[in-house]
mmCIF file of C-alpha atoms in Angstrom:
data_model
loop_
_atom_site.group_PDB
_atom_site.id
_atom_site.type_symbol
_atom_site.label_atom_id
_atom_site.label_comp_id
_atom_site.label_asym_id
_atom_site.label_seq_id
_atom_site.Cartn_x
_atom_site.Cartn_y
_atom_site.Cartn_z
ATOM 1 C CA MET A 1 -64.131 5.244 28.548
ATOM 2 C CA ASN A 2 -64.453 3.639 24.894
ATOM 3 C CA GLU A 3 -62.675 1.471 23.534
ATOM 4 C CA THR A 4 -59.943 3.749 21.194
ATOM 5 C CA VAL A 5 -59.876 5.898 24.531
ATOM 6 C CA GLU A 6 -58.840 2.271 26.444
ATOM 7 C CA ALA A 7 -56.431 1.636 23.734
ATOM 8 C CA VAL A 8 -54.551 4.616 23.897
ATOM 9 C CA ALA A 9 -54.186 4.613 27.750
ATOM 10 C CA ARG A 10 -52.622 1.553 27.280
ATOM 11 C CA ALA A 11 -50.080 2.327 24.905
ATOM 12 C CA HIS A 12 -49.096 5.309 27.322
ATOM 13 C CA ARG A 13 -49.469 3.451 30.653
ATOM 14 C CA ASP A 14 -46.957 5.095 32.323
ATOM 15 C CA GLU A 15 -47.981 8.402 31.336
ATOM 16 C CA TRP A 16 -51.783 7.432 32.752
ATOM 17 C CA ALA A 17 -50.017 6.285 35.866
ATOM 18 C CA ARG A 18 -48.394 9.636 36.048
ATOM 19 C CA LEU A 19 -51.214 11.538 35.043
ATOM 20 C CA VAL A 20 -54.025 9.810 37.438
ATOM 21 C CA GLY A 21 -51.018 9.943 40.478
ATOM 22 C CA SER A 22 -50.447 13.922 39.856
ATOM 23 C CA LEU A 23 -54.165 14.217 39.805
ATOM 24 C CA ALA A 24 -54.783 12.008 42.848
ATOM 25 C CA ARG A 25 -52.419 14.419 45.033
ATOM 26 C CA ARG A 26 -53.574 17.313 43.932
ATOM 27 C CA PHE A 27 -57.413 16.648 44.468
ATOM 28 C CA GLY A 28 -57.232 14.111 46.802
ATOM 29 C CA ASN A 29 -59.935 11.539 45.306
ATOM 30 C CA LEU A 30 -59.111 8.754 43.133
ATOM 31 C CA ASP A 31 -62.448 8.852 41.221
ATOM 32 C CA VAL A 32 -61.766 12.297 40.196
ATOM 33 C CA ALA A 33 -58.047 11.316 39.050
ATOM 34 C CA GLU A 34 -59.481 8.700 37.346
ATOM 35 C CA GLU A 35 -62.101 10.373 35.205
ATOM 36 C CA ALA A 36 -60.300 13.343 34.861
ATOM 37 C CA ALA A 37 -57.648 11.675 33.442
ATOM 38 C CA ALA A 38 -59.980 9.471 31.270
ATOM 39 C CA GLU A 39 -61.422 12.606 30.020
ATOM 40 C CA ALA A 40 -58.289 14.151 29.255
ATOM 41 C CA PHE A 41 -57.076 11.181 27.072
ATOM 42 C CA ALA A 42 -60.832 10.933 25.053
ATOM 43 C CA THR A 43 -60.248 14.885 24.398
ATOM 44 C CA ALA A 44 -56.865 13.821 22.919
ATOM 45 C CA VAL A 45 -58.196 11.091 20.808
ATOM 46 C CA ALA A 46 -60.818 13.808 19.825
ATOM 47 C CA ARG A 47 -58.927 16.317 18.664
ATOM 48 C CA TRP A 48 -54.745 15.574 18.162
ATOM 49 C CA PRO A 49 -55.870 13.682 14.683
ATOM 50 C CA THR A 50 -57.074 17.168 13.465
ATOM 51 C CA ASP A 51 -55.190 19.853 15.705
ATOM 52 C CA GLY A 52 -52.226 17.782 15.912
ATOM 53 C CA VAL A 53 -50.151 16.754 18.617
ATOM 54 C CA PRO A 54 -48.901 19.067 20.844
ATOM 55 C CA ARG A 55 -45.293 20.180 21.404
ATOM 56 C CA ASN A 56 -45.360 18.315 24.826
ATOM 57 C CA PRO A 57 -48.302 16.027 24.831
ATOM 58 C CA ALA A 58 -47.705 14.972 28.764
ATOM 59 C CA ALA A 59 -48.248 18.810 29.680
ATOM 60 C CA TRP A 60 -51.091 19.006 27.463
ATOM 61 C CA LEU A 61 -52.766 16.057 29.267
ATOM 62 C CA THR A 62 -51.851 17.500 32.606
ATOM 63 C CA THR A 63 -53.568 20.870 31.872
ATOM 64 C CA THR A 64 -56.739 19.328 30.348
ATOM 65 C CA ALA A 65 -57.373 16.893 33.132
ATOM 66 C CA GLN A 66 -57.120 19.588 35.797
ATOM 67 C CA ARG A 67 -59.422 21.585 34.033
ATOM 68 C CA LYS A 68 -61.762 18.411 33.732
ATOM 69 C CA ALA A 69 -61.448 17.961 37.462
ATOM 70 C CA VAL A 70 -62.272 21.602 38.152
ATOM 71 C CA ASP A 71 -64.972 21.299 36.343
ATOM 72 C CA ARG A 72 -66.299 17.972 37.917
ATOM 73 C CA LEU A 73 -65.871 19.068 41.304
ATOM 74 C CA ARG A 74 -67.911 22.354 40.759
ATOM 75 C CA ARG A 75 -70.676 20.599 38.656
ATOM 76 C CA GLU A 76 -71.102 18.181 41.574
ATOM 77 C CA ASN A 77 -71.097 20.419 44.535
ATOM 78 C CA GLN A 78 -70.921 24.272 45.077
ATOM 79 C CA ARG A 79 -70.088 24.070 48.816
ATOM 80 C CA ASP A 80 -67.437 25.776 50.197
ATOM 81 C CA ALA A 81 -65.366 22.431 50.565
ATOM 82 C CA ARG A 82 -65.466 21.859 47.024
ATOM 83 C CA HIS A 83 -64.737 25.534 46.028
ATOM 84 C CA ARG A 84 -61.493 24.896 48.005
ATOM 85 C CA GLU A 85 -60.574 21.593 46.071
ATOM 86 C CA ALA A 86 -61.145 23.192 42.772
ATOM 87 C CA ARG A 87 -58.965 26.444 43.706
ATOM 88 C CA MET A 88 -55.955 24.005 44.222
ATOM 89 C CA LEU A 89 -55.618 24.133 40.489
ATOM 90 C CA HIS A 90 -54.536 28.114 40.981
ATOM 91 C CA ASP A 91 -52.175 27.150 43.664
ATOM 92 C CA ASP A 92 -48.709 28.231 42.334
ATOM 93 C CA THR A 93 -47.066 27.082 45.904
ATOM 94 C CA PRO A 94 -44.461 24.080 45.051
ATOM 95 C CA PRO A 95 -45.741 21.195 46.713
ATOM 96 C CA GLU A 96 -43.541 19.628 49.631
ATOM 97 C CA PRO A 97 -41.988 16.485 48.242
ATOM 98 C CA LEU A 98 -43.945 13.796 49.740
ATOM 99 C CA GLY A 99 -42.415 10.633 50.813
ATOM 100 C CA LEU A 100 -38.728 9.197 50.103
ATOM 101 C CA VAL A 101 -39.287 9.283 46.511
ATOM 102 C CA ASP A 102 -41.098 12.253 44.845
ATOM 103 C CA ASP A 103 -42.722 10.469 42.031
ATOM 104 C CA ASP A 104 -46.302 10.646 41.290
ATOM 105 C CA ARG A 105 -46.617 7.476 39.731
ATOM 106 C CA LEU A 106 -44.736 5.275 43.017
ATOM 107 C CA ARG A 107 -47.254 7.467 45.291
ATOM 108 C CA LEU A 108 -49.794 5.854 43.506
ATOM 109 C CA ILE A 109 -48.494 2.254 43.615
ATOM 110 C CA PHE A 110 -47.869 2.791 47.842
ATOM 111 C CA THR A 111 -51.463 3.986 47.901
ATOM 112 C CA CYS A 112 -53.141 1.530 45.946
ATOM 113 C CA CYS A 113 -51.184 -1.228 47.790
ATOM 114 C CA HIS A 114 -52.048 0.053 51.487
ATOM 115 C CA PRO A 115 -51.845 -2.550 53.863
ATOM 116 C CA ALA A 116 -55.919 -0.990 54.937
ATOM 117 C CA LEU A 117 -56.920 -2.764 51.453
ATOM 118 C CA ALA A 118 -57.528 -6.272 51.093
ATOM 119 C CA MET A 119 -55.089 -8.189 49.153
ATOM 120 C CA PRO A 120 -57.960 -8.584 46.029
ATOM 121 C CA SER A 121 -58.259 -4.811 46.434
ATOM 122 C CA ARG A 122 -54.801 -4.001 46.019
ATOM 123 C CA VAL A 123 -54.345 -5.933 43.426
ATOM 124 C CA ALA A 124 -57.679 -4.985 41.164
ATOM 125 C CA LEU A 125 -56.640 -1.215 42.176
ATOM 126 C CA THR A 126 -53.082 -1.491 40.968
ATOM 127 C CA LEU A 127 -54.189 -3.013 37.509
ATOM 128 C CA ARG A 128 -56.766 -0.608 36.828
ATOM 129 C CA LEU A 129 -54.845 2.922 37.982
ATOM 130 C CA VAL A 130 -51.507 2.075 37.565
ATOM 131 C CA GLY A 131 -51.510 -0.531 34.778
ATOM 132 C CA GLY A 132 -54.778 0.885 32.874
ATOM 133 C CA LEU A 133 -56.336 -2.167 32.698
ATOM 134 C CA THR A 134 -60.247 -2.016 31.915
ATOM 135 C CA VAL A 135 -62.412 -3.511 34.577
ATOM 136 C CA PRO A 136 -63.561 -6.060 31.799
ATOM 137 C CA GLU A 137 -59.802 -7.219 31.450
ATOM 138 C CA ILE A 138 -59.104 -7.530 35.454
ATOM 139 C CA ALA A 139 -62.177 -9.522 35.707
ATOM 140 C CA ARG A 140 -61.189 -11.784 32.615
ATOM 141 C CA ALA A 141 -57.807 -12.094 33.982
ATOM 142 C CA PHE A 142 -59.033 -13.190 37.836
ATOM 143 C CA LEU A 143 -62.268 -15.253 36.338
ATOM 144 C CA SER A 144 -64.513 -12.523 38.288
ATOM 145 C CA GLN A 145 -67.340 -11.089 37.364
ATOM 146 C CA GLU A 146 -66.985 -7.480 35.913
ATOM 147 C CA SER A 147 -69.593 -6.035 39.053
ATOM 148 C CA ALA A 148 -67.454 -7.379 41.518
ATOM 149 C CA ILE A 149 -64.173 -6.255 40.230
ATOM 150 C CA GLY A 150 -65.891 -3.018 39.945
ATOM 151 C CA GLN A 151 -67.685 -3.149 43.264
ATOM 152 C CA ARG A 152 -64.278 -3.958 44.456
ATOM 153 C CA ILE A 153 -62.211 -0.978 42.933
ATOM 154 C CA THR A 154 -64.915 1.343 44.073
ATOM 155 C CA ARG A 155 -65.396 0.015 47.887
ATOM 156 C CA ALA A 156 -61.106 0.308 48.104
ATOM 157 C CA LYS A 157 -61.395 4.243 46.702
ATOM 158 C CA ALA A 158 -63.645 4.738 49.265
ATOM 159 C CA LYS A 159 -61.889 3.082 52.319
ATOM 160 C CA ILE A 160 -58.928 5.457 50.964
ATOM 161 C CA LYS A 161 -61.074 8.287 50.902
ATOM 162 C CA ALA A 162 -62.685 7.931 54.130
ATOM 163 C CA ALA A 163 -59.410 6.352 56.257
ATOM 164 C CA ARG A 164 -57.604 9.574 54.816
ATOM 165 C CA ILE A 165 -55.078 7.250 53.515
ATOM 166 C CA PRO A 166 -52.371 9.600 51.859
ATOM 167 C CA TYR A 167 -50.682 9.990 48.703
ATOM 168 C CA ARG A 168 -47.179 9.440 49.305
ATOM 169 C CA VAL A 169 -44.673 7.321 49.569
ATOM 170 C CA PRO A 170 -43.136 6.172 53.037
ATOM 171 C CA SER A 171 -40.671 7.254 55.301
ATOM 172 C CA ALA A 172 -37.057 5.573 54.844
ATOM 173 C CA ASP A 173 -38.106 4.120 58.108
ATOM 174 C CA ASP A 174 -41.601 2.798 57.271
ATOM 175 C CA LEU A 175 -40.371 1.701 53.430
ATOM 176 C CA PRO A 176 -38.953 -1.550 53.904
ATOM 177 C CA ALA A 177 -42.265 -3.104 55.413
ATOM 178 C CA ARG A 178 -44.438 -1.103 53.147
ATOM 179 C CA LEU A 179 -42.357 -2.072 50.039
ATOM 180 C CA SER A 180 -42.902 -5.397 50.536
ATOM 181 C CA GLY A 181 -46.545 -5.506 50.056
ATOM 182 C CA VAL A 182 -46.149 -3.575 46.989
ATOM 183 C CA LEU A 183 -43.538 -6.573 45.029
ATOM 184 C CA ALA A 184 -46.274 -9.336 46.745
ATOM 185 C CA VAL A 185 -48.922 -7.606 45.052
ATOM 186 C CA LEU A 186 -46.593 -7.693 41.801
ATOM 187 C CA TYR A 187 -45.346 -11.506 42.225
ATOM 188 C CA LEU A 188 -49.190 -12.404 42.709
ATOM 189 C CA VAL A 189 -50.120 -10.839 39.564
ATOM 190 C CA PHE A 190 -47.099 -12.116 37.599
ATOM 191 C CA ASN A 191 -47.664 -15.825 39.277
ATOM 192 C CA GLU A 192 -51.698 -15.704 37.720
ATOM 193 C CA GLY A 193 -50.115 -15.080 34.628
ATOM 194 C CA TYR A 194 -47.523 -17.527 34.770
ATOM 195 C CA LEU A 195 -49.734 -20.195 36.002
ATOM 196 C CA ALA A 196 -52.950 -19.452 35.500
ATOM 197 C CA SER A 197 -55.425 -21.024 37.862
ATOM 198 C CA GLY A 198 -58.548 -21.095 35.597
ATOM 199 C CA PRO A 199 -59.929 -23.542 33.698
ATOM 200 C CA GLY A 200 -61.233 -21.470 31.242
ATOM 201 C CA THR A 201 -58.421 -19.333 30.740
ATOM 202 C CA ASP A 202 -54.798 -19.881 28.580
ATOM 203 C CA PRO A 203 -52.801 -22.194 30.609
ATOM 204 C CA VAL A 204 -50.214 -19.438 30.475
ATOM 205 C CA ARG A 205 -51.161 -15.644 30.670
ATOM 206 C CA GLN A 206 -48.886 -13.805 28.766
ATOM 207 C CA ASP A 207 -50.670 -10.482 29.393
ATOM 208 C CA LEU A 208 -50.830 -10.905 32.903
ATOM 209 C CA THR A 209 -46.990 -11.722 33.195
ATOM 210 C CA ALA A 210 -46.349 -8.958 30.611
ATOM 211 C CA GLU A 211 -47.787 -6.288 32.876
ATOM 212 C CA ALA A 212 -46.055 -7.431 36.283
ATOM 213 C CA VAL A 213 -42.710 -7.414 34.914
ATOM 214 C CA ARG A 214 -43.760 -3.599 33.486
ATOM 215 C CA LEU A 215 -44.652 -2.807 36.652
ATOM 216 C CA ALA A 216 -41.421 -4.010 38.380
ATOM 217 C CA ARG A 217 -39.504 -2.346 35.677
ATOM 218 C CA LEU A 218 -41.339 0.929 37.061
ATOM 219 C CA VAL A 219 -40.688 0.391 40.607
ATOM 220 C CA ARG A 220 -37.255 -0.886 39.756
ATOM 221 C CA GLU A 221 -36.604 2.914 37.784
ATOM 222 C CA LEU A 222 -38.044 4.705 40.819
ATOM 223 C CA LEU A 223 -36.182 2.522 43.747
ATOM 224 C CA PRO A 224 -32.921 1.679 41.723
ATOM 225 C CA ASP A 225 -31.002 0.754 45.024
ATOM 226 C CA ASP A 226 -33.668 -1.399 46.698
ATOM 227 C CA GLY A 227 -32.390 -5.080 46.452
ATOM 228 C CA GLU A 228 -35.805 -6.752 46.837
ATOM 229 C CA VAL A 229 -36.912 -4.314 43.829
ATOM 230 C CA ALA A 230 -34.128 -5.885 41.752
ATOM 231 C CA GLY A 231 -34.460 -9.652 43.250
ATOM 232 C CA LEU A 232 -38.370 -9.610 42.067
ATOM 233 C CA LEU A 233 -37.303 -8.324 38.848
ATOM 234 C CA ALA A 234 -34.452 -10.809 38.236
ATOM 235 C CA LEU A 235 -37.047 -13.373 39.277
ATOM 236 C CA MET A 236 -39.428 -12.498 36.951
ATOM 237 C CA LEU A 237 -37.335 -12.028 34.000
ATOM 238 C CA LEU A 238 -35.641 -15.555 34.471
ATOM 239 C CA THR A 239 -39.330 -17.251 34.727
ATOM 240 C CA GLU A 240 -40.753 -15.044 31.879
ATOM 241 C CA ALA A 241 -37.692 -16.271 29.560
ATOM 242 C CA ARG A 242 -38.828 -19.896 29.604
ATOM 243 C CA ARG A 243 -42.502 -19.202 28.501
ATOM 244 C CA GLU A 244 -42.394 -20.656 25.037
ATOM 245 C CA ALA A 245 -41.223 -23.697 26.235
ATOM 246 C CA ARG A 246 -43.552 -24.403 29.114
ATOM 247 C CA VAL A 247 -46.880 -25.488 27.667
ATOM 248 C CA GLU A 248 -46.564 -28.247 24.203
ATOM 249 C CA GLY A 249 -49.242 -29.849 22.980
ATOM 250 C CA GLY A 250 -51.384 -28.513 25.184
ATOM 251 C CA GLU A 251 -49.570 -29.975 28.217
ATOM 252 C CA LEU A 252 -47.405 -28.263 30.752
ATOM 253 C CA VAL A 253 -43.345 -29.091 29.913
ATOM 254 C CA THR A 254 -41.696 -29.053 33.471
ATOM 255 C CA LEU A 255 -38.257 -27.363 33.853
ATOM 256 C CA ASP A 256 -36.066 -30.695 33.303
ATOM 257 C CA GLU A 257 -38.488 -31.490 30.238
ATOM 258 C CA GLN A 258 -38.073 -28.056 28.635
ATOM 259 C CA ASP A 259 -36.214 -27.149 25.544
ATOM 260 C CA ARG A 260 -33.642 -25.296 26.432
ATOM 261 C CA THR A 261 -32.920 -23.159 23.025
ATOM 262 C CA ARG A 262 -36.182 -21.901 23.330
ATOM 263 C CA TRP A 263 -35.663 -19.530 26.554
ATOM 264 C CA ASP A 264 -35.478 -15.977 25.453
ATOM 265 C CA ALA A 265 -31.560 -15.447 25.821
ATOM 266 C CA ALA A 266 -32.208 -11.447 26.708
ATOM 267 C CA LEU A 267 -34.433 -11.923 29.242
ATOM 268 C CA THR A 268 -32.338 -15.205 30.983
ATOM 269 C CA ALA A 269 -29.319 -12.430 30.271
ATOM 270 C CA GLU A 270 -30.689 -9.664 31.509
ATOM 271 C CA GLY A 271 -31.971 -11.665 35.163
ATOM 272 C CA HIS A 272 -28.698 -13.192 35.078
ATOM 273 C CA ARG A 273 -26.775 -9.662 35.429
ATOM 274 C CA LEU A 274 -29.430 -8.300 37.982
ATOM 275 C CA VAL A 275 -28.674 -11.497 40.441
ATOM 276 C CA ARG A 276 -24.790 -10.558 39.825
ATOM 277 C CA GLU A 277 -25.330 -7.456 40.993
ATOM 278 C CA ARG A 278 -26.973 -8.451 43.911
ATOM 279 C CA LEU A 279 -24.589 -10.815 44.691
ATOM 280 C CA VAL A 280 -21.943 -8.289 44.957
ATOM 281 C CA ALA A 281 -23.519 -6.481 47.160
ATOM 282 C CA ALA A 282 -24.265 -9.437 49.554
ATOM 283 C CA ALA A 283 -20.710 -9.717 49.260
ATOM 284 C CA ALA A 284 -20.378 -6.264 50.461
ATOM 285 C CA GLY A 285 -22.270 -6.781 53.709
ATOM 286 C CA THR A 286 -26.150 -6.529 52.344
ATOM 287 C CA ALA A 287 -27.957 -9.245 53.212
ATOM 288 C CA PRO A 288 -30.027 -10.555 50.807
ATOM 289 C CA GLY A 289 -34.018 -10.789 51.171
ATOM 290 C CA ARG A 290 -36.565 -13.277 49.657
ATOM 291 C CA TYR A 291 -36.595 -12.528 45.996
ATOM 292 C CA GLN A 292 -33.110 -11.789 45.741
ATOM 293 C CA VAL A 293 -32.782 -15.640 47.004
ATOM 294 C CA LEU A 294 -35.523 -16.982 44.824
ATOM 295 C CA ALA A 295 -33.590 -15.062 41.849
ATOM 296 C CA ALA A 296 -30.551 -16.633 42.712
ATOM 297 C CA ILE A 297 -32.378 -20.150 42.692
ATOM 298 C CA ASN A 298 -33.846 -19.230 39.194
ATOM 299 C CA ALA A 299 -30.289 -18.312 38.134
ATOM 300 C CA VAL A 300 -28.662 -21.667 38.886
ATOM 301 C CA HIS A 301 -31.448 -23.615 36.468
ATOM 302 C CA THR A 302 -31.012 -21.175 33.830
ATOM 303 C CA SER A 303 -27.142 -21.540 33.695
ATOM 304 C CA ALA A 304 -27.578 -25.098 33.207
ATOM 305 C CA ARG A 305 -27.391 -25.905 29.363
ATOM 306 C CA ASP A 306 -28.934 -29.391 30.165
ATOM 307 C CA VAL A 307 -30.767 -30.546 33.624
ATOM 308 C CA ARG A 308 -27.715 -32.972 33.979
ATOM 309 C CA ASP A 309 -25.728 -29.822 34.689
ATOM 310 C CA THR A 310 -27.566 -28.109 37.258
ATOM 311 C CA ASP A 311 -25.499 -27.543 40.302
ATOM 312 C CA TRP A 312 -28.188 -29.021 42.913
ATOM 313 C CA SER A 313 -25.924 -28.849 45.701
ATOM 314 C CA GLN A 314 -25.887 -25.140 45.635
ATOM 315 C CA VAL A 315 -29.766 -25.314 44.805
ATOM 316 C CA VAL A 316 -30.269 -26.782 47.990
ATOM 317 C CA ALA A 317 -27.724 -24.712 49.925
ATOM 318 C CA LEU A 318 -29.940 -21.410 48.562
ATOM 319 C CA TYR A 319 -33.168 -23.071 49.728
ATOM 320 C CA ASP A 320 -31.503 -23.348 52.819
ATOM 321 C CA GLN A 321 -30.711 -19.610 52.871
ATOM 322 C CA LEU A 322 -34.410 -19.294 51.880
ATOM 323 C CA ALA A 323 -35.691 -21.046 54.920
ATOM 324 C CA ARG A 324 -34.321 -19.100 57.143
ATOM 325 C CA LEU A 325 -35.985 -15.892 55.760
ATOM 326 C CA ASP A 326 -39.281 -17.860 55.074
ATOM 327 C CA PRO A 327 -39.712 -20.846 57.194
ATOM 328 C CA SER A 328 -42.856 -22.036 55.352
ATOM 329 C CA PRO A 329 -43.765 -25.525 53.866
ATOM 330 C CA VAL A 330 -43.972 -24.070 50.591
ATOM 331 C CA VAL A 331 -40.178 -23.607 50.549
ATOM 332 C CA ALA A 332 -39.605 -26.818 52.453
ATOM 333 C CA LEU A 333 -41.235 -28.724 49.603
ATOM 334 C CA ASN A 334 -39.359 -27.081 47.005
ATOM 335 C CA ARG A 335 -36.314 -27.663 48.893
ATOM 336 C CA ALA A 336 -37.176 -31.412 49.154
ATOM 337 C CA ILE A 337 -37.769 -31.692 45.478
ATOM 338 C CA ALA A 338 -33.840 -30.350 44.959
ATOM 339 C CA VAL A 339 -32.798 -32.856 47.690
ATOM 340 C CA ALA A 340 -34.374 -35.409 45.416
ATOM 341 C CA GLU A 341 -31.591 -34.469 42.971
ATOM 342 C CA LEU A 342 -28.857 -34.853 45.164
ATOM 343 C CA ASP A 343 -29.568 -37.583 47.332
ATOM 344 C CA GLY A 344 -32.318 -39.685 45.997
ATOM 345 C CA PRO A 345 -36.294 -39.982 45.738
ATOM 346 C CA GLU A 346 -36.360 -41.675 48.684
ATOM 347 C CA VAL A 347 -34.456 -39.053 51.067
ATOM 348 C CA ALA A 348 -36.770 -36.448 49.427
ATOM 349 C CA LEU A 349 -39.947 -38.240 49.844
ATOM 350 C CA ALA A 350 -39.313 -38.870 53.835
ATOM 351 C CA LEU A 351 -38.776 -35.011 54.071
ATOM 352 C CA VAL A 352 -41.658 -34.644 51.887
ATOM 353 C CA GLU A 353 -44.427 -36.381 54.038
ATOM 354 C CA HIS A 354 -44.037 -34.261 56.964
ATOM 355 C CA LEU A 355 -45.831 -31.364 55.219
ATOM 356 C CA GLY A 356 -49.051 -33.556 54.732
ATOM 357 C CA SER A 357 -51.076 -31.892 56.918
ATOM 358 C CA ASP A 358 -50.274 -28.342 56.036
ATOM 359 C CA LEU A 359 -50.188 -28.645 52.499
ATOM 360 C CA ASP A 360 -53.031 -31.435 51.858
ATOM 361 C CA ASP A 361 -55.011 -28.548 49.855
ATOM 362 C CA TYR A 362 -51.820 -27.446 47.713
ATOM 363 C CA HIS A 363 -51.613 -29.597 44.520
ATOM 364 C CA PRO A 364 -47.902 -29.190 44.047
ATOM 365 C CA TYR A 365 -47.539 -31.154 47.154
ATOM 366 C CA HIS A 366 -49.729 -33.795 45.883
ATOM 367 C CA ALA A 367 -47.648 -33.510 42.423
ATOM 368 C CA ALA A 368 -44.259 -33.584 43.785
ATOM 369 C CA ARG A 369 -45.035 -36.604 46.186
ATOM 370 C CA ALA A 370 -46.529 -38.700 43.259
ATOM 371 C CA ASP A 371 -43.032 -38.065 41.150
ATOM 372 C CA LEU A 372 -41.381 -38.909 44.253
ATOM 373 C CA LEU A 373 -43.474 -42.296 44.615
ATOM 374 C CA ARG A 374 -43.424 -42.969 40.520
ATOM 375 C CA ARG A 375 -39.636 -43.379 40.801
ATOM 376 C CA LEU A 376 -39.584 -45.415 43.687
ATOM 377 C CA CYS A 377 -41.737 -47.496 41.586
ATOM 378 C CA ARG A 378 -44.558 -47.616 44.226
ATOM 379 C CA ASP A 379 -47.287 -47.098 41.346
ATOM 380 C CA ALA A 380 -50.378 -47.726 43.264
ATOM 381 C CA GLU A 381 -49.659 -44.713 45.931
ATOM 382 C CA ALA A 382 -48.472 -42.812 43.189
ATOM 383 C CA ARG A 383 -51.973 -42.909 41.361
ATOM 384 C CA ALA A 384 -53.548 -41.961 43.928
ATOM 385 C CA ALA A 385 -51.314 -39.001 44.940
ATOM 386 C CA TYR A 386 -51.878 -37.792 40.851
ATOM 387 C CA ASP A 387 -55.460 -38.257 41.057
ATOM 388 C CA ARG A 388 -55.245 -35.767 44.011
ATOM 389 C CA ALA A 389 -53.082 -33.394 42.449
ATOM 390 C CA ILE A 390 -55.064 -33.380 38.968
ATOM 391 C CA GLY A 391 -58.229 -32.793 41.406
ATOM 392 C CA LEU A 392 -56.929 -29.467 42.971
ATOM 393 C CA THR A 393 -55.004 -28.089 39.903
ATOM 394 C CA GLY A 394 -57.046 -25.261 38.076
ATOM 395 C CA ASN A 395 -54.624 -24.737 35.044
ATOM 396 C CA THR A 396 -55.460 -27.003 32.329
ATOM 397 C CA ALA A 397 -52.225 -27.521 30.561
ATOM 398 C CA GLU A 398 -50.949 -28.944 34.392
ATOM 399 C CA SER A 399 -53.884 -31.262 34.665
ATOM 400 C CA ALA A 400 -53.193 -32.644 31.157
ATOM 401 C CA ALA A 401 -49.225 -33.362 32.131
ATOM 402 C CA LEU A 402 -50.190 -34.751 35.549
ATOM 403 C CA THR A 403 -52.761 -37.056 33.649
ATOM 404 C CA ARG A 404 -50.362 -37.963 31.423
ATOM 405 C CA ARG A 405 -47.844 -39.285 34.099
ATOM 406 C CA ARG A 406 -50.598 -41.008 36.021
ATOM 407 C CA ASP A 407 -51.446 -42.933 33.008
ATOM 408 C CA THR A 408 -47.966 -44.678 32.313
ATOM 409 C CA LEU A 409 -48.280 -46.181 35.467
ATOM 410 C CA ARG A 410 -48.696 -49.890 35.827
#
């Protein structure tokens, strides 16, 4: 696609995803679907300024894209199999609903996030086909070569075709397990924007966080009753609400030091509303999942007008609940940081020290340990921990903040 067509596709991302998903379902080929959709948008860019926008733009794009797809299939090969694919355009038989929710965009999301694909491939394919991002945009987002991203997307499409991965939403029985993979992809995209890992990028990537929120809203629209979808969206909103206060003078500003008047009140209110809805569901007997608990923790933090007003006992209790769902060392580390505010740095440090063997290459572990040692006036050990954290982090703003803290030690 040329730059003008790409801009139009980005401006109509939901329509782009719906169109690609519809073509993929009909023709069973992601390459055909993507290229036909791009050609339809290109035709619209060329014709609509002079011919006028059609009465039903979505129907016009669909019809045009289907014709482009048929033309390509006929050009590529004259074999009978290709003719059968082309004749699908003229099949008036209503398609059977494919999966729990009959929506082409949701089918496309589940196809792109299929567990048979490696996680990097799922992320790239989702951003390309559902998000409408170009290969150069995805490459810049994840600090990869364009050729590598292009190859990753090409291999993923080939695997989907070779493995006959179906274009459908999973059945009700399979949905929870498959949905967790979709949410993991969206969370990974959001986290890369929230704390960009590359030294050559902005420390906070609004383009990625905004795209992750947009896709989470889409999944929420299509699956409005799923608690974990609501939980992930709430978590993203409450985190995104703090974006303007997170970097100051090139340094990352920790939650306890942020100017809370700069938080986005509308996003905060929306996130709190989603959390309250899930609390009502939990009271009715629906157990919360991982993203819902994480959102609840963020809701406690963002409910306090001042860090001193934070209900740390509730935060620790929520981390206890999260640890039962996700007994990982990262959860244990975050719980220990909350314990420091409730029971003091010495108690928290004892908990943190037990995690060293599991988290030695994880820079937040060394940063948390450094802060606890600093609070205990163990400056030499704190300096060494800060050095280790600085060496591991790839975020320029976080590195600057850690360096400043280290340099205040005696």
